[in-house]
CSV table of C-alpha atoms and ligand atoms in Angstrom, one decimal:
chain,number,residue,atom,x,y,z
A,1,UNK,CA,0.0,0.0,0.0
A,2,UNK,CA,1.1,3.8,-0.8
A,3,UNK,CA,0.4,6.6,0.4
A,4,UNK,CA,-1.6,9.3,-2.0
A,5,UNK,CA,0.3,12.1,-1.8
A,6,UNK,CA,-1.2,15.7,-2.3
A,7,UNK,CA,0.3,17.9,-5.4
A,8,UNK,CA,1.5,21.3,-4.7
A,9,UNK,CA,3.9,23.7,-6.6
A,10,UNK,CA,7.4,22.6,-7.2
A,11,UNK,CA,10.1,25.0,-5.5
A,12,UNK,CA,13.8,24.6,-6.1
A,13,UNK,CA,16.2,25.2,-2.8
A,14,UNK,CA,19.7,25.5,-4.5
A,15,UNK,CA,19.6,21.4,-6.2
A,16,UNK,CA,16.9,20.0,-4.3
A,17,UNK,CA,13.2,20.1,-5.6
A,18,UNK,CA,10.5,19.8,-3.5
A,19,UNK,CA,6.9,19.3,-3.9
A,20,UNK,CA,5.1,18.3,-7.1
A,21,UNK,CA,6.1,14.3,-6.8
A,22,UNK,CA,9.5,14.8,-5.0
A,23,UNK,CA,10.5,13.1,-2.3
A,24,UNK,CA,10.0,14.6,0.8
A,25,UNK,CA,13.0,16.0,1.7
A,26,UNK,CA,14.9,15.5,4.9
A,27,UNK,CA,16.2,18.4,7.0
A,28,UNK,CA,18.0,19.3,10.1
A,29,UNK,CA,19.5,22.6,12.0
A,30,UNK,CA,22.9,22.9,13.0
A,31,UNK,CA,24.0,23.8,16.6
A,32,UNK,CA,26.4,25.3,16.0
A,33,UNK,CA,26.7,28.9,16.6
A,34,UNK,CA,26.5,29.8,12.5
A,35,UNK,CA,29.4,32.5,12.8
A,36,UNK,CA,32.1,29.5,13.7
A,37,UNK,CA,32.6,28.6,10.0
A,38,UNK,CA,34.5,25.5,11.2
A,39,UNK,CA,32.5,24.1,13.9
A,40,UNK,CA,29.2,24.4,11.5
A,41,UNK,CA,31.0,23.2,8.1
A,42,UNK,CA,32.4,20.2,10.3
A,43,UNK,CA,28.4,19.6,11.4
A,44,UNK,CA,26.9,19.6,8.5
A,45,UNK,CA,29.4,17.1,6.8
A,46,UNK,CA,28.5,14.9,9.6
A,47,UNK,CA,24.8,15.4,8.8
A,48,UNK,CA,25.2,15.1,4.9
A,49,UNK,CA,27.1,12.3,5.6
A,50,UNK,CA,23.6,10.9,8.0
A,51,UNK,CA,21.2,11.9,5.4
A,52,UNK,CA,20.3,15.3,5.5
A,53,UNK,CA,19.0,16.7,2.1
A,54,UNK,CA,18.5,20.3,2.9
A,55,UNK,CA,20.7,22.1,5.9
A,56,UNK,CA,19.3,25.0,8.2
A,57,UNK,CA,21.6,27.5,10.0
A,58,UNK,CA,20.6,30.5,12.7
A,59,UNK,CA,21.4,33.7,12.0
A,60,UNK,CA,21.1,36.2,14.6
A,61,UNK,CA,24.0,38.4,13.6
A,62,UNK,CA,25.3,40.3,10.9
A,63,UNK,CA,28.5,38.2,11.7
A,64,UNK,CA,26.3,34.8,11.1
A,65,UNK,CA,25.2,36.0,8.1
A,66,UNK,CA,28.4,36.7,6.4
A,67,UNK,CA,29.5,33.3,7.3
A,68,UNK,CA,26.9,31.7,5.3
A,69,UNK,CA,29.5,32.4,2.3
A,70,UNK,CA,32.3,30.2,3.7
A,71,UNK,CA,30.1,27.4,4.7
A,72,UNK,CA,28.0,27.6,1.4
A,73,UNK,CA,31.5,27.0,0.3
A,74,UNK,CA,32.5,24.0,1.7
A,75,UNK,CA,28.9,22.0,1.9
A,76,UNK,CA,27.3,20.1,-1.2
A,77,UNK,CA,23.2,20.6,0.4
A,78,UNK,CA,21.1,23.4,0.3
A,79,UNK,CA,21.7,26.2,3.1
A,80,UNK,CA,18.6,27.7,4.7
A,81,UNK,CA,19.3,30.8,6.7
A,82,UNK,CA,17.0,31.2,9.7
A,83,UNK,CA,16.2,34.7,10.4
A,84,UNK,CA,14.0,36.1,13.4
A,85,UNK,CA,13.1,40.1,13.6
A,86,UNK,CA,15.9,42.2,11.3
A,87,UNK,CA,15.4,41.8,7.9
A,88,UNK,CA,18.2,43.1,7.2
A,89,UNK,CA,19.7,39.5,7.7
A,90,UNK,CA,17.4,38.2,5.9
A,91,UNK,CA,19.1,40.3,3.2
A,92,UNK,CA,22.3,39.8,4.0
A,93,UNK,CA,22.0,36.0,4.3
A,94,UNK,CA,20.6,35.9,0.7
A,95,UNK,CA,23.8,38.0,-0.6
A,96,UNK,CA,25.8,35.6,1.0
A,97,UNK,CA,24.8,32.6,-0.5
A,98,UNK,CA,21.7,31.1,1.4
A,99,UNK,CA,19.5,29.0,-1.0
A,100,UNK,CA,16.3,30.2,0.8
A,101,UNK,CA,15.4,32.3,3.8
A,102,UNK,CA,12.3,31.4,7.0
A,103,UNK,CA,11.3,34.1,8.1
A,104,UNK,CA,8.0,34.8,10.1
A,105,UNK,CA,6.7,38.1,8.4
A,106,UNK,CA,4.7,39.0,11.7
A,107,UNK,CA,8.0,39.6,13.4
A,108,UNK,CA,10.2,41.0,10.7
A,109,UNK,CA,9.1,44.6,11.1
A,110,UNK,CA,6.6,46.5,9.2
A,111,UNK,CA,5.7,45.9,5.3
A,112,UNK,CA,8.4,48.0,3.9
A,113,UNK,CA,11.1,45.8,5.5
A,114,UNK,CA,9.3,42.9,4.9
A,115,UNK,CA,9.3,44.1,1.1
A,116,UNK,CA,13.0,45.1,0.5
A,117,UNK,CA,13.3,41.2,1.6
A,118,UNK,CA,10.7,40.1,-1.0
A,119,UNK,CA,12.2,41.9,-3.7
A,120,UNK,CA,16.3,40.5,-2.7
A,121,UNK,CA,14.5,37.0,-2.8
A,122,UNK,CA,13.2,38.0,-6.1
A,123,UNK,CA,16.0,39.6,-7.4
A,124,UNK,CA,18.3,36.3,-6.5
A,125,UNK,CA,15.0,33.7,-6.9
A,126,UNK,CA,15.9,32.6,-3.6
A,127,UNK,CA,12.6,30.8,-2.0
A,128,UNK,CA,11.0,32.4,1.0
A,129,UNK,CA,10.2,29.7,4.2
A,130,UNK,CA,7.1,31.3,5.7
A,131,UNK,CA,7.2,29.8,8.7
A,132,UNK,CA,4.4,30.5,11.8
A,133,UNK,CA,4.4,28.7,15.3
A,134,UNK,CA,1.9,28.8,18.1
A,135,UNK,CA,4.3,30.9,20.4
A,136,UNK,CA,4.1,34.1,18.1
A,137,UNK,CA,0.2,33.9,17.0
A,138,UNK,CA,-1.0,37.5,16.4
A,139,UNK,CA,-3.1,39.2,19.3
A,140,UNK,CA,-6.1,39.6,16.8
A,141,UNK,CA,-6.0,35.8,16.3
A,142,UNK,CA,-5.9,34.6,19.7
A,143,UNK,CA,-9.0,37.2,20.2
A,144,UNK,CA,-11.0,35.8,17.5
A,145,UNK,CA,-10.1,31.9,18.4
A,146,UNK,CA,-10.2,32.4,21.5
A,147,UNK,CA,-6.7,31.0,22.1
A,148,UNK,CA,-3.7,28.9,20.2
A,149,UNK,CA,-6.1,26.9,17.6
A,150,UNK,CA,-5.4,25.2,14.9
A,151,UNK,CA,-7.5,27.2,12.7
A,152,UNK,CA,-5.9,30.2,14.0
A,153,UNK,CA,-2.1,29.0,13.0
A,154,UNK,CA,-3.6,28.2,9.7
A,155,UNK,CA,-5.2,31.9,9.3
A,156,UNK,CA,-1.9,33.6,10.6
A,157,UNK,CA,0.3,31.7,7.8
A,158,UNK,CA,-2.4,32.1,5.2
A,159,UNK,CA,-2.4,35.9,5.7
A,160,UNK,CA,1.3,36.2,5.6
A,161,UNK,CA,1.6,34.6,2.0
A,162,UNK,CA,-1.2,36.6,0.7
A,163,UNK,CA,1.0,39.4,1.9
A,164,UNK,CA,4.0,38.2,0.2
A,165,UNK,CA,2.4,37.4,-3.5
A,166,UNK,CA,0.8,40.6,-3.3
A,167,UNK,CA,4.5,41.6,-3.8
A,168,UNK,CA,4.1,39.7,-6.5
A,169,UNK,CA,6.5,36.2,-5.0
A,170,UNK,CA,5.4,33.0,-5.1
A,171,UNK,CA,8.3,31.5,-4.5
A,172,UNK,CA,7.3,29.9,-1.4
A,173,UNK,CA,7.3,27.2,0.7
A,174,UNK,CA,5.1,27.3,4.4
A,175,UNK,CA,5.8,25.9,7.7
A,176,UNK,CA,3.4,26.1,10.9
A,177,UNK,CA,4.8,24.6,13.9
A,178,UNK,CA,3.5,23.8,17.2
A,179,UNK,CA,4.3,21.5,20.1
A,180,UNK,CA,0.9,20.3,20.0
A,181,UNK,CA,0.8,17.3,17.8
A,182,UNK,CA,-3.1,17.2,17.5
A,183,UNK,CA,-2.8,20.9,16.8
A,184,UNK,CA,-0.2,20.2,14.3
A,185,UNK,CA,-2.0,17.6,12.7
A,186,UNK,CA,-5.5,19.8,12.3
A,187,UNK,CA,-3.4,23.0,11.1
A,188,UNK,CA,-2.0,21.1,8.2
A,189,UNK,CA,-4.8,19.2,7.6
A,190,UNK,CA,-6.2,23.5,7.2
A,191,UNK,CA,-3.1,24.8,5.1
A,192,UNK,CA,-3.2,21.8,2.6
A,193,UNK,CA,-6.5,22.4,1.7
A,194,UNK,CA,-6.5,26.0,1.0
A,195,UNK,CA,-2.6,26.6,-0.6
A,196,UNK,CA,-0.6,24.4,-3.2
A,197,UNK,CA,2.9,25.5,-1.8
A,198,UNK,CA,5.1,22.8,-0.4
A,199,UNK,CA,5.0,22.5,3.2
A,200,UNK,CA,7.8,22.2,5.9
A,201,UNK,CA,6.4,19.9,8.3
A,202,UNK,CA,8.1,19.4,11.5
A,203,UNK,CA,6.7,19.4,15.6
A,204,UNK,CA,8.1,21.8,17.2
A,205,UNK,CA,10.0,22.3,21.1
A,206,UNK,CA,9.6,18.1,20.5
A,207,UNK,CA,11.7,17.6,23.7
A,208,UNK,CA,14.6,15.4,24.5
A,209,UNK,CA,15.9,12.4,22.1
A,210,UNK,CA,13.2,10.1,23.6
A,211,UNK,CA,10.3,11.8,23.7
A,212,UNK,CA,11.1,14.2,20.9
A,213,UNK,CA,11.7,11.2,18.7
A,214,UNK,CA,7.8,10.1,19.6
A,215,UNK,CA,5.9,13.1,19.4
A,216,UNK,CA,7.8,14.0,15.6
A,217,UNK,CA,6.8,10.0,14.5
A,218,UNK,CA,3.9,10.5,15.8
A,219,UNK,CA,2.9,14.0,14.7
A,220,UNK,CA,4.6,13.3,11.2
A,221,UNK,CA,3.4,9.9,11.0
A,222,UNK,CA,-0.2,11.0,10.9
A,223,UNK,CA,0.7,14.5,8.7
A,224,UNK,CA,2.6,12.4,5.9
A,225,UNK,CA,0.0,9.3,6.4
A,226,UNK,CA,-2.3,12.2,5.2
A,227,UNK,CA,-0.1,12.8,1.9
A,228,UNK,CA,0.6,16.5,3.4
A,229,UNK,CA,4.4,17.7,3.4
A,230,UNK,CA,7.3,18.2,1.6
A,231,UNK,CA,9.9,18.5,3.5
A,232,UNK,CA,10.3,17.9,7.3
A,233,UNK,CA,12.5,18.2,10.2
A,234,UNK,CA,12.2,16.0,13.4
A,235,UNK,CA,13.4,18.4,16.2
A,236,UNK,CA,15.1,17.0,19.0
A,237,UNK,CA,17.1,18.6,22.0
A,238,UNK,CA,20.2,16.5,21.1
A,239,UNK,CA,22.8,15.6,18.3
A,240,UNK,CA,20.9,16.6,15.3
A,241,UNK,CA,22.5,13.8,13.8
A,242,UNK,CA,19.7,12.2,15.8
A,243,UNK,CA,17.3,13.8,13.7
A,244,UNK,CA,18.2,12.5,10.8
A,245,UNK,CA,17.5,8.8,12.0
A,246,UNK,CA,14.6,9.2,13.0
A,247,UNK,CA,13.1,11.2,9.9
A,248,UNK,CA,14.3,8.4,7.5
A,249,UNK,CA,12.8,5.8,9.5
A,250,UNK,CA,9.8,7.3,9.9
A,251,UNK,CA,10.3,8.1,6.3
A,252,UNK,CA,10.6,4.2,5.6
A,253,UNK,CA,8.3,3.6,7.3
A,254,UNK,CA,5.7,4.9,5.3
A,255,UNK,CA,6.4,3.8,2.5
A,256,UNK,CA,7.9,7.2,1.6
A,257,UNK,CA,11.8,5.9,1.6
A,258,UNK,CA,13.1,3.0,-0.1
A,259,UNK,CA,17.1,1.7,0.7
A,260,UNK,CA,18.8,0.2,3.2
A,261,UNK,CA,18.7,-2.4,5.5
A,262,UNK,CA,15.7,-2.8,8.0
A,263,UNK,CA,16.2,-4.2,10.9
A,264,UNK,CA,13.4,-6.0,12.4
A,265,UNK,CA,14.0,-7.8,16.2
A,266,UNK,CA,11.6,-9.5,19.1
A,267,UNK,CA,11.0,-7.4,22.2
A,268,UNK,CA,13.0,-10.8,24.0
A,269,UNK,CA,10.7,-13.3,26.5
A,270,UNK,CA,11.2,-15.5,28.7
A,271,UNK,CA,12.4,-17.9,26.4
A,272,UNK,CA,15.8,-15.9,25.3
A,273,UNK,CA,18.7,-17.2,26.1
A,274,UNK,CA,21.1,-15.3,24.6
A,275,UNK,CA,22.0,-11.4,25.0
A,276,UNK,CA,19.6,-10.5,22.4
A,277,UNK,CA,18.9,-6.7,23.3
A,278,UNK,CA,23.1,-6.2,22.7
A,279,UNK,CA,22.8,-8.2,19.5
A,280,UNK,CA,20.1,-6.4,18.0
A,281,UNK,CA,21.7,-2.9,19.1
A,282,UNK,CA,25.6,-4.2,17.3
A,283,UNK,CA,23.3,-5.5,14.2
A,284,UNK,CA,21.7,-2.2,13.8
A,285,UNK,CA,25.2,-0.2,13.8
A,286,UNK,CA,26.7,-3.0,11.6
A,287,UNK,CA,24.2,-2.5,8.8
A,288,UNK,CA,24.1,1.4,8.7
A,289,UNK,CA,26.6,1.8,6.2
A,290,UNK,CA,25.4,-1.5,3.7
A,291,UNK,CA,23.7,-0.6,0.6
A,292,UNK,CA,21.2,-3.2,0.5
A,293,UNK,CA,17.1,-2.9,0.3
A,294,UNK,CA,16.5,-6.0,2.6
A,295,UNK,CA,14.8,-6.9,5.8
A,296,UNK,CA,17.2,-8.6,8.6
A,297,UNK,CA,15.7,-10.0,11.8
A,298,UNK,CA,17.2,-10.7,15.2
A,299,UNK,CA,14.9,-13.3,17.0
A,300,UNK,CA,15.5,-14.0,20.6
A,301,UNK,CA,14.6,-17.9,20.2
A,302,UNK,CA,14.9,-21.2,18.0
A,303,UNK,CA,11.2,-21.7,18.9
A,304,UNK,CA,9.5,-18.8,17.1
A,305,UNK,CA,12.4,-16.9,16.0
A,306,UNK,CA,12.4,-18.8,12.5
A,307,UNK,CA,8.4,-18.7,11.9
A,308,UNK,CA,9.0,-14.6,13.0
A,309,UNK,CA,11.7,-14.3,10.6
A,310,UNK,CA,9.6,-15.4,7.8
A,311,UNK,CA,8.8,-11.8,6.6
A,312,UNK,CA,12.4,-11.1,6.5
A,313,UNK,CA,15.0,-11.2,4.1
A,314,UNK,CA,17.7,-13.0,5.8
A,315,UNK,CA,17.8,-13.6,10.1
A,316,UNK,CA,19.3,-14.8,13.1
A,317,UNK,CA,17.5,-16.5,16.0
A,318,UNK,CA,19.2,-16.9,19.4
A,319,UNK,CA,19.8,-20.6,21.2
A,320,UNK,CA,21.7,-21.5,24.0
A,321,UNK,CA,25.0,-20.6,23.7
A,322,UNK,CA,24.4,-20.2,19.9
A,323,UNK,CA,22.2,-19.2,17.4
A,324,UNK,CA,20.8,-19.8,13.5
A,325,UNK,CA,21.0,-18.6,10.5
A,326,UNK,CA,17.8,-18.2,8.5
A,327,UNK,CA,16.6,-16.8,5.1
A,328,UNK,CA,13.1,-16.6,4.1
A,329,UNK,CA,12.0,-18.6,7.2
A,330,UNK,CA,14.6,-22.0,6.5
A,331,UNK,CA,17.4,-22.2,8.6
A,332,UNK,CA,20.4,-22.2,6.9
A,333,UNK,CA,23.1,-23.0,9.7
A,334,UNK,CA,24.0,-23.0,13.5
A,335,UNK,CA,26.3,-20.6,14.7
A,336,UNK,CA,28.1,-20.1,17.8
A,337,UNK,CA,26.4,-17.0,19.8
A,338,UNK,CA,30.1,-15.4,19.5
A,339,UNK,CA,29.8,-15.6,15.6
A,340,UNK,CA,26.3,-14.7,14.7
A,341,UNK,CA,27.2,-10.8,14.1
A,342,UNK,CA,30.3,-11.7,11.8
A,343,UNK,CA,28.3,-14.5,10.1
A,344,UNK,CA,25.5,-12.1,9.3
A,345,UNK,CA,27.7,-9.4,8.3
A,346,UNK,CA,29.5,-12.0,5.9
A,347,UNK,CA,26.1,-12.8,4.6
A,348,UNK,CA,25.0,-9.1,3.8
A,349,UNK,CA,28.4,-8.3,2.5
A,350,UNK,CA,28.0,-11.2,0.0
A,351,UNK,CA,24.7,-10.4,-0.7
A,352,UNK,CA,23.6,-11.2,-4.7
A,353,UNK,CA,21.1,-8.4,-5.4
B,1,SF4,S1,11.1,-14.7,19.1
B,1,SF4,FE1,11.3,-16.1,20.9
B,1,SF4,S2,12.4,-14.9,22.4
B,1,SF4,FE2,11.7,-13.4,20.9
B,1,SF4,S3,9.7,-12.8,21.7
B,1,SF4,FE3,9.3,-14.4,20.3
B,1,SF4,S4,9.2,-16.2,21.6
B,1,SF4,FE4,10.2,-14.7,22.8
């Protein structure tokens, strides 16, 4: 099964396409404090070399914005400047390099500044992010919703790109963020139906790895699920390398991804008898860097393990003291416990496509 995905305008961030029938893209935010070309160049190799597709820097100086040139310089993905309250970042980041700008028009100043941006985005076809988020709602929308709604977020973003085409862009792609993920879901759910620019999906002030990593599959899950978004970013208080895990499994697993190995293991019973949690975890880094589009399972038992393993592509099930190897279900061999990661990396390695 596949998911339908909605068709919106196509927008080009330096190489990378998204909407129309592109694949959402992946993205991520360096941590980095944007004027240390070196510390930021050395992060974002890290999270090219992870997965990201489209890179995102802060720039809350004139300093940060001048360093966008040096780090366009040395990185292969797109560079999105992130610019709150002076546009005259916003314009400086676009001189220097940045293949599209977010920016929240509400807090950029008044319509002439948000205009001399509009027309350096023009005047370099550099896209414009217009991003919202429940923290900086507009006082006449909280009035008339009666709080932080969903329809409210959806208003506030619509308004801002009316403002922006009637400056005669459309160049755009929209983002509207909350930490509510019910509030996220409904807001997109708003947006999608009433614009046809790509949208930024991502839950915002998601929280730590763990529960970050649940609210942005979960929030995402249901957005993408709906064929809504573009582009998205799982936010995390962490590594943003992080980040990028999580949005290509969540990715994969709609559908939405294909590569790579999935790995597929039992939550353990009664029954294991070998330290299957470990195994799993050193299978999982093992097969991060092998090209294949197969399914590997790590059963805890020679009981079920090989019926579980069915489904998968090739699998090991845990004994006592040693383990089998299984492909589509049959077992192929028994393995000391010491041996089943090397025997299964062997296997992979020698895998005919
Ligand atoms: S595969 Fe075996 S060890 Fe794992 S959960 Fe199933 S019965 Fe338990």
């Amino acid at each position: 099964m596949s998911i339908l995905r909605k068709k919106t305008k196509e927008i080009k961030i330096g190489d990378v396409v998204i909407g129309g029938s592109h694949p959402v893209a992946i993205q991520s935010m360096t941590n980095t404090k944007t004027e240390d070309v070196e510390a930021t160049v050395a992060q974002i190799q890290k999270l090219e070399a992870a997965g990201c597709e489209i890179i995102r820097c802060a720039v809350p100086t004139m300093e940060a914005a001048l360093a966008l040139k040096e780090i366009r310089r040395q990185i292969h993905s797109p560079l999105v400047a992130d610019i709150h309250f002076d546009y005259r970042l916003a314009i400086a980041a676009i001189e220097n390099g940045a293949d599209k700008i977010r920016i929240n028009p509400g807090n950029i100043g008044n319509e002439e500044r948000l205009r001399a941006v509009v027309e350096k985005a023009k005047e370099y076809q550099v896209p414009i992010r217009v991003g919202v988020n429940s923290g900086s709602l507009e006082k006449h929308l909280l009035e008339k919703y009666g709080g932080v709604t969903a329809r409210g977020l959806a208003e506030s973003a619509l308004d801002k790109v009316r403002m922006i085409e009637e400056m005669g862009y459309d160049n755009l792609v929209v983002s509207i963020k909350s930490s509510d993920v019910i509030m996220c879901v409904k807001a997109h759910e708003l947006i999608a139906e009433k614009c046809s620019y790509p949208l930024h999906v991502g839950i915002t002030e998601a929280g730590t790895v763990y529960s970050g990593n649940v609210k942005s599959s979960v929030g995402l899950g249901i957005i993408l699920y709906e064929g809504i978004g573009n582009t998205i970013r799982v936010s995390l208080t962490g590594d943003p390398v992080e980040e990028i895990k999580t949005a290509k499994l969540v990715l994969k697993t709609l559908g939405l991804r294909k590569g790579g190995v999935e790995v597929v293991s039992c939550p353990t019973c009664g029954r294991t008898r070998i330290d299957l949690i470990d195994l799993a975890n050193q299978v999982e880094d093992m097969v991060a860097d092998i090209p294949l589009d197969i399914k590997v399972a790590v059963m805890g038992c020679v009981v079920n393990g090989p019926g579980e393993a069915r489904e998968a592509d090739i699998g090991i099930a845990g004994g006592v003291g040693e383990g089998l190897l299984i492909k589509k279900g049959e077992i192929v061999k028994k393995v000391k416990e010491e041996e089943l990661l090397e025997t299964l990396r062997q296997e992979l390695l020698n895998w005919k496509r």
